[in-house]
Tab-separated table of C-alpha atoms and ligand atoms in Angstrom:
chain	number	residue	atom	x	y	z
K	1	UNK	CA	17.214	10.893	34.941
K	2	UNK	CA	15.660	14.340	33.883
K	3	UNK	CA	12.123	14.692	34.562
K	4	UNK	CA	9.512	13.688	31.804
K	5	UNK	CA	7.950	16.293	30.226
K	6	UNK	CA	3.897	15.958	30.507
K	7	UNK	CA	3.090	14.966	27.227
K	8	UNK	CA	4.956	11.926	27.386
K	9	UNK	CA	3.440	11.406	31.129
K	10	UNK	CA	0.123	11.668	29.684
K	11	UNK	CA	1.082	9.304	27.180
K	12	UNK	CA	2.368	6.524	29.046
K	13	UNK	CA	-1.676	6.612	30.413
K	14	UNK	CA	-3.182	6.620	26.866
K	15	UNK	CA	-0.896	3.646	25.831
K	16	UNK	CA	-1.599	1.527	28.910
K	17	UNK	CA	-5.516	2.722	29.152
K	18	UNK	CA	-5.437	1.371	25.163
K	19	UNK	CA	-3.914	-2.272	26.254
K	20	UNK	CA	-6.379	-2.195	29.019
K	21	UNK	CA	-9.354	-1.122	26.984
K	22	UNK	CA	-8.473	-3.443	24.171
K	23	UNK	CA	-8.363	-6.582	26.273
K	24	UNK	CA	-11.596	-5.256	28.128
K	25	UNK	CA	-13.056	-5.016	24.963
K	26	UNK	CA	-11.939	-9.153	24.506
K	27	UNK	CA	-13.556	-9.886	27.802
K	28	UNK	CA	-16.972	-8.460	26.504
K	29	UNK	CA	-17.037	-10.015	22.743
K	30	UNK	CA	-15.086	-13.690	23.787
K	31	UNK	CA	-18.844	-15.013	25.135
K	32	UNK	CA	-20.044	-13.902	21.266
K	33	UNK	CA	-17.832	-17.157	20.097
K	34	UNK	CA	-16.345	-15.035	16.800
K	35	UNK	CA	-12.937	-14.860	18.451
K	36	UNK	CA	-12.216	-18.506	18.397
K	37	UNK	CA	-8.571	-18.562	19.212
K	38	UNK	CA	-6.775	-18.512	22.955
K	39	UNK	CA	-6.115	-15.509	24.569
K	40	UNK	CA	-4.107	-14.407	27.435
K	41	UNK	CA	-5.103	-11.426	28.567
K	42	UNK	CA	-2.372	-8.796	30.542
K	43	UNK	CA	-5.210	-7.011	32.344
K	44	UNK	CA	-2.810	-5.978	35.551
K	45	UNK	CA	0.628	-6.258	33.343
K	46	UNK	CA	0.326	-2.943	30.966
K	47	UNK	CA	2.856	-1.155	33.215
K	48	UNK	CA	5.490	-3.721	31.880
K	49	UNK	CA	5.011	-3.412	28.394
K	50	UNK	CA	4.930	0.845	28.060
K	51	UNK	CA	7.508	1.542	30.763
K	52	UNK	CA	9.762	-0.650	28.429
K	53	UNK	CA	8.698	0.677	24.879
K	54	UNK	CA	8.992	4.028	25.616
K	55	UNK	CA	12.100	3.940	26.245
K	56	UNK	CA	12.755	2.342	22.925
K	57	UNK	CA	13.133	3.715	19.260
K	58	UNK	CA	11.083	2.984	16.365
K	59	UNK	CA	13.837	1.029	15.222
K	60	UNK	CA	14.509	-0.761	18.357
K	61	UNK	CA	12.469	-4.239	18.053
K	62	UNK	CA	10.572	-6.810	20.494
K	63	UNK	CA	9.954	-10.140	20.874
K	64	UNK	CA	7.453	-11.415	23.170
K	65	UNK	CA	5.346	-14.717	23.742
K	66	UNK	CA	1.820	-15.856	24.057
K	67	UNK	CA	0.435	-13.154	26.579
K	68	UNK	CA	1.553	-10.400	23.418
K	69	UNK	CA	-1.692	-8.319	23.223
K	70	UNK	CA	0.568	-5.010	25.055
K	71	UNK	CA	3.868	-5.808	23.795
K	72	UNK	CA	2.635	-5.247	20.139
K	73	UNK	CA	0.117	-2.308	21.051
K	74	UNK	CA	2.802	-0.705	22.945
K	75	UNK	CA	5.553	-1.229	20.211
K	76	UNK	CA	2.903	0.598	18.051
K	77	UNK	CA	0.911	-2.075	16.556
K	78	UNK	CA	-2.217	-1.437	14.992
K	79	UNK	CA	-4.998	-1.713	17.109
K	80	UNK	CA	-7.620	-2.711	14.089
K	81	UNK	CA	-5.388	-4.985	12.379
K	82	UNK	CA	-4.891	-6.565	16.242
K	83	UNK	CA	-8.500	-7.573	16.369
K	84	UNK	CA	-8.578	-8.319	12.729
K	85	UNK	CA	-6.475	-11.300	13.667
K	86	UNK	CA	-8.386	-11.967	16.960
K	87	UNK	CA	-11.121	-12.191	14.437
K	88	UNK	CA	-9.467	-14.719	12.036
K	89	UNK	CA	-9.432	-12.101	9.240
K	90	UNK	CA	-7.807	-11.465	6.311
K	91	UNK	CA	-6.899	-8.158	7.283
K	92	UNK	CA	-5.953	-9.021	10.545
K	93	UNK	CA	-1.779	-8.286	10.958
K	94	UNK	CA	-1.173	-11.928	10.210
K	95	UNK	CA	-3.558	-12.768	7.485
K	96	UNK	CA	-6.056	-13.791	9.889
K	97	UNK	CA	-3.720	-17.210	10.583
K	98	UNK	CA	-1.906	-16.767	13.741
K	99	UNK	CA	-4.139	-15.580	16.541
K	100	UNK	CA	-3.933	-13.722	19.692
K	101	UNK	CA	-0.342	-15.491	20.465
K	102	UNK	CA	1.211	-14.920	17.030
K	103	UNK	CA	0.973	-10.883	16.768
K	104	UNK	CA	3.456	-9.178	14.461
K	105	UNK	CA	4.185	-5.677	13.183
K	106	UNK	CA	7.824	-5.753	11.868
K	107	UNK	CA	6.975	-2.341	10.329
K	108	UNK	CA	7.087	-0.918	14.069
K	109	UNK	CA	9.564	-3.625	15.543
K	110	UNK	CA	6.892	-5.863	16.651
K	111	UNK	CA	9.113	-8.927	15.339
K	112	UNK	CA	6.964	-11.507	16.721
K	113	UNK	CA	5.615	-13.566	19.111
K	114	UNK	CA	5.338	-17.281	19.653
K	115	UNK	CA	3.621	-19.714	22.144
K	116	UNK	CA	6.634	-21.896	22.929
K	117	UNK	CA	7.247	-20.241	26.275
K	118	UNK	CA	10.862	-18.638	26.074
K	119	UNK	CA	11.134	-19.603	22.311
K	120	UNK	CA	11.631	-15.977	21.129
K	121	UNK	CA	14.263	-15.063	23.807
K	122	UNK	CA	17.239	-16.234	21.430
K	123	UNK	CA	15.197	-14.899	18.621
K	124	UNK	CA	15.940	-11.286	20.771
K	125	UNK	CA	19.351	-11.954	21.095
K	126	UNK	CA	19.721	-13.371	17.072
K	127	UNK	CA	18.135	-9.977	16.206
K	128	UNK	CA	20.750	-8.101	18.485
K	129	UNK	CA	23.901	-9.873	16.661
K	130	UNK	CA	22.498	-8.804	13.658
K	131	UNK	CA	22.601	-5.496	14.686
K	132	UNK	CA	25.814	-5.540	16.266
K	133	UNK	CA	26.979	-7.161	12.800
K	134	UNK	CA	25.466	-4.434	10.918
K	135	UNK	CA	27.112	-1.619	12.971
K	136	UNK	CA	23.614	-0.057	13.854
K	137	UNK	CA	22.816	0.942	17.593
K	138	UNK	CA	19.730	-0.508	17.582
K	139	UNK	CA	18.562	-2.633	20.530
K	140	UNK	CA	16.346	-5.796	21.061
K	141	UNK	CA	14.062	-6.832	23.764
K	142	UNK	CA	13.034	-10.100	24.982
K	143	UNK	CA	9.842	-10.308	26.586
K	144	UNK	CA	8.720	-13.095	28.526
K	145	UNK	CA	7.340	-14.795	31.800
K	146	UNK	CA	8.892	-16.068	35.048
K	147	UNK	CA	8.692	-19.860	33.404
K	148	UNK	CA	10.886	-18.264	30.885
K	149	UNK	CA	13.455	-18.000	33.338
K	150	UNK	CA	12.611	-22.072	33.590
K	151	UNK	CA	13.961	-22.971	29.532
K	152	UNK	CA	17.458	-24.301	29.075
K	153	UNK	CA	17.669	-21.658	25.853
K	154	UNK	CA	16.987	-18.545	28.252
K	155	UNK	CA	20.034	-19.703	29.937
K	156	UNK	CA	21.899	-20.346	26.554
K	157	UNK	CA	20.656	-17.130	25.288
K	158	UNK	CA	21.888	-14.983	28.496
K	159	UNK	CA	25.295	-16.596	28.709
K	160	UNK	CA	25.759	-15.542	24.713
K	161	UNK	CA	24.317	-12.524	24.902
K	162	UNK	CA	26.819	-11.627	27.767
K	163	UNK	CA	29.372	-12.979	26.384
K	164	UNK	CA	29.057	-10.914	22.884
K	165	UNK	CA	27.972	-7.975	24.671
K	166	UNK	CA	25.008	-7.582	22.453
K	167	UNK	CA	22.308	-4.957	22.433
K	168	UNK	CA	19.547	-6.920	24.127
K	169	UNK	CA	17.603	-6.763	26.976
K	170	UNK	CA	15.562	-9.118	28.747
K	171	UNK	CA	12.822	-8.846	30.366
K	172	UNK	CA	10.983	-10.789	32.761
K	173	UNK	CA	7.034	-10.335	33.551
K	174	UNK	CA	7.031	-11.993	36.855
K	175	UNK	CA	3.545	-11.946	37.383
K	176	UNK	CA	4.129	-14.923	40.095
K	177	UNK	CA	2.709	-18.127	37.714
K	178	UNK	CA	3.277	-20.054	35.392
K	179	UNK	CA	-0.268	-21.430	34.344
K	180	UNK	CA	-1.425	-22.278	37.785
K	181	UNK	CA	1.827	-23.091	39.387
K	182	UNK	CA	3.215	-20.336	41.507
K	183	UNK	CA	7.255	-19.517	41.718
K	184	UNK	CA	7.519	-20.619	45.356
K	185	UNK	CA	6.610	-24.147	44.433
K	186	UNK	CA	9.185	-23.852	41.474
K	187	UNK	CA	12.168	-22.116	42.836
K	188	UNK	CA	13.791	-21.346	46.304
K	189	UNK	CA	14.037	-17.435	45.275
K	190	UNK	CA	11.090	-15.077	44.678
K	191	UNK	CA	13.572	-12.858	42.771
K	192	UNK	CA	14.477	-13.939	39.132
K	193	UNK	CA	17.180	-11.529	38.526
K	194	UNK	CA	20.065	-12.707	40.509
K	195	UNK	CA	19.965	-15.850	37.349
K	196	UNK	CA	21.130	-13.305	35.198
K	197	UNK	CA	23.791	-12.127	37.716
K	198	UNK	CA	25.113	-15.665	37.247
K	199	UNK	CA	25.477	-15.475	33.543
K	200	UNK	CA	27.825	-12.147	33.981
K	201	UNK	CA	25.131	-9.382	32.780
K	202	UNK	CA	23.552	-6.528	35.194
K	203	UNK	CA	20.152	-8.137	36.399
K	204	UNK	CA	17.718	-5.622	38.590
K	205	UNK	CA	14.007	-6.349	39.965
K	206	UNK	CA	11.790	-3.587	39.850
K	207	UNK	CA	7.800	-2.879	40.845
K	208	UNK	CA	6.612	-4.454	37.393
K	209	UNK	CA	3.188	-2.110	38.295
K	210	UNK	CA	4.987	1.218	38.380
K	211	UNK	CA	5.107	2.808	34.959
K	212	UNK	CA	7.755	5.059	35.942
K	213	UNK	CA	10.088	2.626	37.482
K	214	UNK	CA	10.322	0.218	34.530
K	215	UNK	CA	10.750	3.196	32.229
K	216	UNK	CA	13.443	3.916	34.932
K	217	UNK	CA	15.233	0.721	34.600
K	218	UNK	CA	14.408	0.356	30.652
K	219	UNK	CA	16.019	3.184	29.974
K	220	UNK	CA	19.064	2.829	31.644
K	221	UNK	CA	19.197	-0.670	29.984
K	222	UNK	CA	18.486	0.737	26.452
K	223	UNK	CA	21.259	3.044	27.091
K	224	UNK	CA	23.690	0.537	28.279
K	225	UNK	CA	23.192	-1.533	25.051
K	226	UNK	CA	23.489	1.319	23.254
K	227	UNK	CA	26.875	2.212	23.572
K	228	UNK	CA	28.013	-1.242	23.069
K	229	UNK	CA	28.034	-2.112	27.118
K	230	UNK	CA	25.933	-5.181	26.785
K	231	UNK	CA	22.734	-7.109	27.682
K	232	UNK	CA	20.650	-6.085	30.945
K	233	UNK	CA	18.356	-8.272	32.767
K	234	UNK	CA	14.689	-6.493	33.815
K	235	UNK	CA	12.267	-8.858	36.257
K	236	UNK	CA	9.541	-6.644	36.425
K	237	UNK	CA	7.053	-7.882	39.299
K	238	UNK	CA	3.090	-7.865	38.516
K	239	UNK	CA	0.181	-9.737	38.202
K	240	UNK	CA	-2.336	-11.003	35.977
K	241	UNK	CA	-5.632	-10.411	37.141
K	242	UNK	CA	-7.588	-13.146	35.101
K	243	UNK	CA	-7.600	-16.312	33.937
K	244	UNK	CA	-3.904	-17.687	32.537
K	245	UNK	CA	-6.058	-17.971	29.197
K	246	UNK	CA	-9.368	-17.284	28.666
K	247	UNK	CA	-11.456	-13.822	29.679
K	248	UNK	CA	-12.541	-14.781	32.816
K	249	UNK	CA	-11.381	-14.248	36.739
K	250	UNK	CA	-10.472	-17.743	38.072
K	251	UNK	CA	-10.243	-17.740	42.060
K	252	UNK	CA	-12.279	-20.227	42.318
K	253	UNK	CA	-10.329	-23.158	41.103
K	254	UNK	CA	-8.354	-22.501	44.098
K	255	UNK	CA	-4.589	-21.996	43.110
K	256	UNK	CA	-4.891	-18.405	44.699
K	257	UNK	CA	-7.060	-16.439	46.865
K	258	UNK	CA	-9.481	-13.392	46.023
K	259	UNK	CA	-7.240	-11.701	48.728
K	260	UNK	CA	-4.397	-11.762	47.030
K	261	UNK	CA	-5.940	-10.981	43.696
K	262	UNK	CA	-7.595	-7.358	45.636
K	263	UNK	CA	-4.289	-7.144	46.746
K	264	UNK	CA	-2.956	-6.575	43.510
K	265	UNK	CA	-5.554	-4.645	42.014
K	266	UNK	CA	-5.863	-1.814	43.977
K	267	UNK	CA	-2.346	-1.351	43.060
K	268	UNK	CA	-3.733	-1.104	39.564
K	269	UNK	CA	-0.831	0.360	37.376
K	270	UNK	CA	-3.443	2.457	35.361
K	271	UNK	CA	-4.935	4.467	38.397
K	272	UNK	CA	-1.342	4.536	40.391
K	273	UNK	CA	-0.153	6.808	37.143
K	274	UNK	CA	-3.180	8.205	36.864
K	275	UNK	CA	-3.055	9.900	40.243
K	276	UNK	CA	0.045	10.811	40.204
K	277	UNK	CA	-0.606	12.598	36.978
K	278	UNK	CA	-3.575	14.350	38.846
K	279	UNK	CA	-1.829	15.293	41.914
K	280	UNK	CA	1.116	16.568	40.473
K	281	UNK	CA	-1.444	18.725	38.022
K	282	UNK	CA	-0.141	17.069	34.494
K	283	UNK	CA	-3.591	15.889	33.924
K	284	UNK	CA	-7.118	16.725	36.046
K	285	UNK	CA	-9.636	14.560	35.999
K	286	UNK	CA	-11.557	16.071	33.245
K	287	UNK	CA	-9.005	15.389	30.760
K	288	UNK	CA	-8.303	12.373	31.930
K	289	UNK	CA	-11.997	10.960	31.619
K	290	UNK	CA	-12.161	12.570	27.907
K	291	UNK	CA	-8.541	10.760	26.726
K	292	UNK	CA	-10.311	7.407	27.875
K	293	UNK	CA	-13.260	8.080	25.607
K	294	UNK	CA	-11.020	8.824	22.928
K	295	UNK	CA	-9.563	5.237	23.777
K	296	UNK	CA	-12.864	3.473	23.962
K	297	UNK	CA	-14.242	4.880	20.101
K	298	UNK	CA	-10.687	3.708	19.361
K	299	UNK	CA	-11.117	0.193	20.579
K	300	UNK	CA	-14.572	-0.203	19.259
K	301	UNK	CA	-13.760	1.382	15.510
K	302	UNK	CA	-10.843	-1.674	15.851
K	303	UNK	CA	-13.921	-3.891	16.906
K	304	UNK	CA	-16.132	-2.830	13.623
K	305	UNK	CA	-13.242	-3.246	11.261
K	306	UNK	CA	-12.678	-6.304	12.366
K	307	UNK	CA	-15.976	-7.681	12.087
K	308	UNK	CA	-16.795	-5.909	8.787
K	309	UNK	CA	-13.606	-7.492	7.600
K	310	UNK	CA	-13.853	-10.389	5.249
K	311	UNK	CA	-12.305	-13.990	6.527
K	312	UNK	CA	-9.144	-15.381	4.012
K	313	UNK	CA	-9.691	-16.969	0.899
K	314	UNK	CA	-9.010	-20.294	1.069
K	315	UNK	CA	-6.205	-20.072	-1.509
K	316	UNK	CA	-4.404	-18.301	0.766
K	317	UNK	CA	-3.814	-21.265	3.248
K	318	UNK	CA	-0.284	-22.115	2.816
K	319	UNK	CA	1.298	-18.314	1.768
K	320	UNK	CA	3.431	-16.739	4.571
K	321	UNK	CA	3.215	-20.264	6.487
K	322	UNK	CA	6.967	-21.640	5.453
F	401	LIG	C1	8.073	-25.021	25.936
F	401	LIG	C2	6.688	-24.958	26.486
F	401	LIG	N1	6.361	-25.693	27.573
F	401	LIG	C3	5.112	-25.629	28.080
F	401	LIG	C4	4.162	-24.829	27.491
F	401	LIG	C5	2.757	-24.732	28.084
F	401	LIG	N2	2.585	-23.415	28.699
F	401	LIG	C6	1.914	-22.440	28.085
F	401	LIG	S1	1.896	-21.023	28.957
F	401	LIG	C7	2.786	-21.721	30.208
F	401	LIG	C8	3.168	-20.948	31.456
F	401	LIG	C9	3.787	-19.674	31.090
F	401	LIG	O1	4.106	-18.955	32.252
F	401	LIG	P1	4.980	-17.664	32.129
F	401	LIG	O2	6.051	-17.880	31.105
F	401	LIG	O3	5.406	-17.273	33.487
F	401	LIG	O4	4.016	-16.575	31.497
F	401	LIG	P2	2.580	-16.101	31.970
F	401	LIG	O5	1.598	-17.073	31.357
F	401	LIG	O6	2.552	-16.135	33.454
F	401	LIG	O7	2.438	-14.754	31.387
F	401	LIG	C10	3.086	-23.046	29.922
F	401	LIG	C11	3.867	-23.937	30.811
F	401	LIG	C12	4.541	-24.097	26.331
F	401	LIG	N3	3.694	-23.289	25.720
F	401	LIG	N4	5.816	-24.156	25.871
């Protein structure tokens, strides 16, 4: 794969530093009870979602499910109209009537999201026949978590998906639970992607916190579908570093250990690319520290317009809800 030019380097930073600001930003307003809905926060995952949508097109589209804060921001999703709908607002980029697990931007291929775990992975594929049937080369991704990999329709949807050869590809977060339950209590394999071998499409496991490697694998995925080779399976391994919902850390309640947690983050995807950008003299620290300020005023204009935003009337209950 040729080398990426710096520009794109440094902007593989900005977009995860924005998930990662944006869901700080959640952590410091939930107490202030004005976002009342649940939210998952990816804190840990943001290598996932940008090493996979940069290596899509703007017409390429994604699914995802409820932990969806990075999948839309990285598929170009508006960050004020992202916390308008944190907010329950109007302007929020569903009316203000979905939430943190419902995001949506179909004008940037942000299909959709939903909090039936797995229920948009045949959505993916659906959205890949179409294409197919159309005769366009664009691609779909599924996004979802290593429970996913637990729903009869994942299976369903891989099988058809192979079978077709359609433009999709999947791709696990295994961030190693499902709510509190880890995979080694759920399944005799800590790898996901030899369940996709099974099915009869390609199915690789990459470091989930390694920017570079899922844009690696993404990529070559992307490119498969595109000329009409088929579905690929991605299990991208990470971890979440707080609560399953909710803004808090959650050690204490005893399903894992602080030392596993510390583990993980100080392999922090954002500082891992970071320093690489720094040694390898794409970015010095300087600029670096200036292109997360520009991030913060960012998150907090998203923050104002949200709150300065007015809630929905209440004739506007049942549009867009059929
Ligand atoms: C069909 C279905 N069963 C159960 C649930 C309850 N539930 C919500 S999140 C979750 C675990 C999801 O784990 P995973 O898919 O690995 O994603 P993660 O939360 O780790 O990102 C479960 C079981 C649900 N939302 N949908």
């Amino acid at each position: 794969m040729p080398p990426l030019a710096p520009e794109r380097l440094k902007g593989f930073y900005v977009q995860m530093t924005r998930i990662r600001r944006a869901e700080e930003a959640i952590v410091a307003r939930y107490p202030e009870q004005e976002i009342r809905c649940p939210t998952h926060l990816s804190i840990g995952q943001e290598a996932v979602a940008v090493g996979v949508c940069q290596a899509l097109s703007e017409q390429d589209v994604v699914l995802s499910g409820h932990r969806c804060h990075a999948h839309y921001l990285a598929k170009g999703g508006s960050l004020r109209r992202m916390f308008a709908e944190l907010y329950g607002k109007a302007t929020g980029c569903c009316g203000g009537k979905g939430g943190s697990m419902h995001l949506a931007s179909p004008e940037t291929g942000m299909l959709g999201a939903s909090a039936i775990v797995a229920g948009t992975v045949p959505i993916a594929v659906g959205a890949a026949l179409a294409a197919a049937l159309r005769g366009s080369d664009d691609v779909s991704v599924a996004f979802f978590g290593d429970a996913g990999i637990e729903q009869g329709v994942t299976h369903e949807s891989l099988a058809f998906a192979a079978l077709r050869r359609l433009p999709v590809v999947f791709v696990c977060e295994n961030n190693l639970y499902a709510t509190l339950t880890p995979l080694s209590k759920r399944q005799v394999s800590a790898d996901v992607s030899p369940r996709a071998v099974a099915h009869g499409l390609p199915g690789v496991s990459v470091d989930g916190n390694d920017v570079l490697a899922v844009y690696e694998a993404a990529a070559h995925a992307v490119a498969r579908a595109r000329a009409g080779d088929g579905p690929t399976f991605i299990e991208a391994k990470t971890y979440r570093w707080r609560e399953h919902v909710g803004p808090n850390f959650d050690v204490e309640l005893g399903y894992r250990t602080q030392a596993e947690l510390d583990a993980w983050m100080a392999r922090d995807p954002l500082l891992r690319h970071a320093r690489i950008l720094e040694t390898s003299g794409v970015l010095t620290a300087a600029e670096r520290l200036a292109l997360d300020r520009e991030v913060e005023a960012e998150v907090a204009d998203a923050v104002r317009f949200a709150k300065a935003s007015p809630f929905p009337e209440p004739a506007a209950l049942y549009a867009d809800v059929d």
